[in-house]
CSV table of C-alpha atoms in Angstrom, one decimal:
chain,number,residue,atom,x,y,z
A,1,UNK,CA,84.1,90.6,131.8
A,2,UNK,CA,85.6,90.9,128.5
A,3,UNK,CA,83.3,94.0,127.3
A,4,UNK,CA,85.3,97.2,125.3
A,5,UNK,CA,84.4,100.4,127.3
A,6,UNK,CA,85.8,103.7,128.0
A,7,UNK,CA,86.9,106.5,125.8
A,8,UNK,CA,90.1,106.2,123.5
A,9,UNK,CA,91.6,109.2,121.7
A,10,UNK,CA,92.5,109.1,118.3
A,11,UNK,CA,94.9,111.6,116.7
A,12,UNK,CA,94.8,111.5,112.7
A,13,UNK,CA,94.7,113.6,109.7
A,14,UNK,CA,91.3,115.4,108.7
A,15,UNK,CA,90.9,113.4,105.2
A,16,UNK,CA,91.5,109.7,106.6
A,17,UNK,CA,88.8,110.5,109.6
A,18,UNK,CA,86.4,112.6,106.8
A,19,UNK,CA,87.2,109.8,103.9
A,20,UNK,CA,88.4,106.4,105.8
A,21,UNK,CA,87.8,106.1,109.5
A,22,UNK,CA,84.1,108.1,109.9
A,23,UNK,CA,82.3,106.2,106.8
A,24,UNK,CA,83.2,102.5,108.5
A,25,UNK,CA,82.8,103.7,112.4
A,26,UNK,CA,79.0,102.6,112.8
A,27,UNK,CA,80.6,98.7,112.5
A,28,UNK,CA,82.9,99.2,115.7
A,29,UNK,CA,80.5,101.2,117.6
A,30,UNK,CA,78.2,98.2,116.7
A,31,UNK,CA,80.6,95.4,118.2
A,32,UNK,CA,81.2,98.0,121.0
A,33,UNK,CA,78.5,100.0,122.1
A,34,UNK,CA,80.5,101.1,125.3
A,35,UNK,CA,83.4,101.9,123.8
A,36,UNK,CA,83.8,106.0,123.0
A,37,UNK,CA,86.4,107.5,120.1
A,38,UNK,CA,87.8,111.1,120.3
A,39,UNK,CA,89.1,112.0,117.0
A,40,UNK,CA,91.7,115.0,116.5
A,41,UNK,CA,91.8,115.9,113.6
A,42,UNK,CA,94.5,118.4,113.0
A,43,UNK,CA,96.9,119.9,110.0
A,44,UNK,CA,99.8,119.4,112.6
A,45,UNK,CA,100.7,116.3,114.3
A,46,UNK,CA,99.5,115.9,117.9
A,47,UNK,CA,102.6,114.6,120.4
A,48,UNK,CA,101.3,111.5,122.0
A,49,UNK,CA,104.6,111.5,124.1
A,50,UNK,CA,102.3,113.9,126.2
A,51,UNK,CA,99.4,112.3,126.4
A,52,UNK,CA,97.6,114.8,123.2
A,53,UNK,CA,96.0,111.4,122.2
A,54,UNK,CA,96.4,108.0,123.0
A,55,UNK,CA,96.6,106.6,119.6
A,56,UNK,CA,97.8,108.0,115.9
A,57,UNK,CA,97.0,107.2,112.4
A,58,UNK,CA,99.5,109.4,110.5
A,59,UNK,CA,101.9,110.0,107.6
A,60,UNK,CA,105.2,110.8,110.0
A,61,UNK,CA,107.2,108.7,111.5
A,62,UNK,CA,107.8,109.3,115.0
A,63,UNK,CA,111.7,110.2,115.7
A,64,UNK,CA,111.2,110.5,119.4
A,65,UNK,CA,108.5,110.0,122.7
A,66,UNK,CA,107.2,106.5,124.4
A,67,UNK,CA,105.7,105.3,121.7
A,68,UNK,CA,105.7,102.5,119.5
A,69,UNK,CA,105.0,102.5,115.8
A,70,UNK,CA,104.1,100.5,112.5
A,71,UNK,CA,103.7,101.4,109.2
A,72,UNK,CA,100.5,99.8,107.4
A,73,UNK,CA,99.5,102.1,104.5
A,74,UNK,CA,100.0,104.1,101.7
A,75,UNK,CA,99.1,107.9,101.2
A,76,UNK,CA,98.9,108.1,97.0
A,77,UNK,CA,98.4,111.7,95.5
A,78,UNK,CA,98.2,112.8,91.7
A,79,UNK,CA,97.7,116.5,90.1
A,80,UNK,CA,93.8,117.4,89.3
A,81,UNK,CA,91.8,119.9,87.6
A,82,UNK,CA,88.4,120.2,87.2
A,83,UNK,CA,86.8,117.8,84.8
A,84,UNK,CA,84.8,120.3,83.6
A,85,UNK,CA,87.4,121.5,82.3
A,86,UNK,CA,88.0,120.4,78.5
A,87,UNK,CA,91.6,121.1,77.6
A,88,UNK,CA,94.5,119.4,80.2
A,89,UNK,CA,96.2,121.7,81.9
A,90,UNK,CA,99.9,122.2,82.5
A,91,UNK,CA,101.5,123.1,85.9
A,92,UNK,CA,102.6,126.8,85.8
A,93,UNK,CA,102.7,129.3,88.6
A,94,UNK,CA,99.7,130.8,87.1
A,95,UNK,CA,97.0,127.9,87.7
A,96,UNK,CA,98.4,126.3,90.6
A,97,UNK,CA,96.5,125.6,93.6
A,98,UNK,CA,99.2,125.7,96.9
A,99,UNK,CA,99.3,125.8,100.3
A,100,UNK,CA,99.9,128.9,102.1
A,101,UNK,CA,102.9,129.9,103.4
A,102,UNK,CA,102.6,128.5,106.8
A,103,UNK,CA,102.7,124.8,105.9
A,104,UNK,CA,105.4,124.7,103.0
A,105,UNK,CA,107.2,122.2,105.2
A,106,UNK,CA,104.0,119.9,104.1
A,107,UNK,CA,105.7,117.1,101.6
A,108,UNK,CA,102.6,118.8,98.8
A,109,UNK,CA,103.8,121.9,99.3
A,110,UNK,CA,107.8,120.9,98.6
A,111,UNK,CA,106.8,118.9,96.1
A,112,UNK,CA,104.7,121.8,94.6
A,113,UNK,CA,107.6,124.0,94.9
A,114,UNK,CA,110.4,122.2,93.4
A,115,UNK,CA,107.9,121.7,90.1
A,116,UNK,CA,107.3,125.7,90.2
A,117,UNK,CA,111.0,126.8,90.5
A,118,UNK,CA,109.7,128.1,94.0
A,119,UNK,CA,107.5,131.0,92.1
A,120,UNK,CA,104.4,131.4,94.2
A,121,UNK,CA,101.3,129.5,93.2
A,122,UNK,CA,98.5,131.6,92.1
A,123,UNK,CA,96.2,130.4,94.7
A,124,UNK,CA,97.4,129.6,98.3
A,125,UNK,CA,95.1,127.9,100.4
A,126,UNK,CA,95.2,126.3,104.1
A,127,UNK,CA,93.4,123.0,104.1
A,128,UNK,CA,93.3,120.1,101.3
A,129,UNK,CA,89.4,120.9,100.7
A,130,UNK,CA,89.7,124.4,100.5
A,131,UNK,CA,92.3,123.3,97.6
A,132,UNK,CA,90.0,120.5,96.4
A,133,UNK,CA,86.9,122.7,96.1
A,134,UNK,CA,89.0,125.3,94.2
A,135,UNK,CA,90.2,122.4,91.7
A,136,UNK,CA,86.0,121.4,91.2
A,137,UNK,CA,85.4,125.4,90.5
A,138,UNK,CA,88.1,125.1,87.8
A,139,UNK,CA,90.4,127.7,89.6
A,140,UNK,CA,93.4,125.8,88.4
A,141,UNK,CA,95.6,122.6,89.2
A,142,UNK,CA,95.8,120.9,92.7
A,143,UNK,CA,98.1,118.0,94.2
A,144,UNK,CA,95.6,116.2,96.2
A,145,UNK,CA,96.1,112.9,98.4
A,146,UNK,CA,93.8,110.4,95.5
A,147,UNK,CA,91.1,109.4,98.2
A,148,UNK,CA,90.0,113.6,98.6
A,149,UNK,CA,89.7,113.1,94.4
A,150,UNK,CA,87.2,110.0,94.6
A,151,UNK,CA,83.7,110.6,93.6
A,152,UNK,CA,84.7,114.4,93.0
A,153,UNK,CA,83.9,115.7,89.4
A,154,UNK,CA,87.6,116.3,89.3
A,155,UNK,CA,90.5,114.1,86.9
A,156,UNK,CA,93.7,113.1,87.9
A,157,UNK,CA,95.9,114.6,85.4
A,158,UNK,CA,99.1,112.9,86.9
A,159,UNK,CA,99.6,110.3,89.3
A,160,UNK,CA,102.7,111.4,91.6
A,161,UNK,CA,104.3,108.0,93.2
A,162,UNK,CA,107.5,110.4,93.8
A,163,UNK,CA,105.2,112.1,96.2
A,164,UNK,CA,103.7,108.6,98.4
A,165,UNK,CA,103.7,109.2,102.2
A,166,UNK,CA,103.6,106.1,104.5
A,167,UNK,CA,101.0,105.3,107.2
A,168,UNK,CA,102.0,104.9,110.0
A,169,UNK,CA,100.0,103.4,113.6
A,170,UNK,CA,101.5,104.9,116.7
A,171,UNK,CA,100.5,104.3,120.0
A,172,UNK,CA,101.5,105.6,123.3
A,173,UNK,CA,104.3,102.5,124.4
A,174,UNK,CA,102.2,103.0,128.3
A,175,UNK,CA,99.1,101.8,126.6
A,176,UNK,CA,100.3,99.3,124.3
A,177,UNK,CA,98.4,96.3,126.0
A,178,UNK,CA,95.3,97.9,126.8
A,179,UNK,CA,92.4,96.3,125.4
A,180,UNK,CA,89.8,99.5,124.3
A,181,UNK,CA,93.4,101.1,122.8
A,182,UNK,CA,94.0,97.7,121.1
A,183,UNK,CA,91.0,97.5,119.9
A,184,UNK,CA,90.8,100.5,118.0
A,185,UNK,CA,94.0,99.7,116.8
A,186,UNK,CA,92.8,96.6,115.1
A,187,UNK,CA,90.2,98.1,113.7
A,188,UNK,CA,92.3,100.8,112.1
A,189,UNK,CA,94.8,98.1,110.6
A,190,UNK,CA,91.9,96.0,109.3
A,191,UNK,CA,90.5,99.6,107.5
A,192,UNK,CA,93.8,100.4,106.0
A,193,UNK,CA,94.5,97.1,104.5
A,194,UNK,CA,90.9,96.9,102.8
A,195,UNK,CA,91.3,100.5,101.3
A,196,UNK,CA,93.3,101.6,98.7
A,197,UNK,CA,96.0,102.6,101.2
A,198,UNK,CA,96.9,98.9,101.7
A,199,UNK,CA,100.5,98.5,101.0
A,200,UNK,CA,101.5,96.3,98.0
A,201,UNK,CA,102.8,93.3,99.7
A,202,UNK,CA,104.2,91.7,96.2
A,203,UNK,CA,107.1,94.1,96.2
């Protein structure tokens, strides 16, 4: 019986499920109608060392836990302002768009920092589309990861490749051979190197 079935928990940040993994899922649920996906979707990263999720398609890279780890993709961001808006703006304290206080360890939110001389954007916010629809409502200027920024009636003012975050796939080490975990894992890979995450291989 070689049929995919059971459930298989997948850990990852809000805009790869919303943006990436949740627009392409009707194809694997299509080749695997007995196969069920849990995704966690969550600002901090969920500790598959105990058992949070069984799989992990994030932008740290583990330093600890039974797990094993690869890096596929590419996280791009840029700074963006309303297109609406005519004039380009410049980065000051006064029209930035930041994250609250609670996540400045967020690699954004340093980056965001170090460009403001650590003065406190005038808009703090707590998720990247709370951020994103304050850039559309021409509030100010965001960094925002560039997949959030397509299709949105907003223009990248400035790419950042400073500010590029790996991808990584991490899976729990215990279920490294099993075939429902496996084949998820496959399924993210093949995503990520279609998208524009795919990692430039002529380097």
């Amino acid at each position: 019986d070689t049929a995919i079935s059971g459930t298989v928990r997948l850990a990852t940040a809000e805009n790869l499920a919303t943006q990436l993994i949740l627009p392409n899922l009707a194809q694997l649920r299509q080749q695997h109608p007995e196969l069920n996906l849990e995704i966690v979707t969550d600002i901090r990263t969920a500790n598959l060392h105990r058992h949070d999720a069984d799989l992990g398609l994030r932008m740290t890279r583990p330093t600890q836990g039974n797990v094993a780890f690869r890096r596929i993709g590419e996280l791009r961001y840029g700074l963006y302002q309303s297109s609406q808006l005519s004039e380009t703006l410049t980065l000051d304290p006064h029209n930035a768009i930041g994250w609250d206080h609670h996540y400045q360890d967020l690699p954004a939110a340093k980056w965001l920092s170090h460009a403001l001389h650590i003065a406190t954007p005038a808009l703090r916010c707590t998720s990247v589309a709370t951020q994103l629809a304050a850039c559309k409502a021409g509030l100010g200027i965001a960094v925002l990861p560039q997949i959030v920024a397509t299709n949105e009636p907003v223009r990248c003012v400035k790419t950042l490749p400073e500010l590029t975050q790996p991808i990584y796939l991490v899976i729990h080490s215990d279920l490294h051979h099993s075939k429902r975990v496996r084949c998820v894992a496959d399924f993210l890979i093949g995503l990520v190197e279609q998208s524009e995450f795919a990692l430039d291989r002529s380097i």
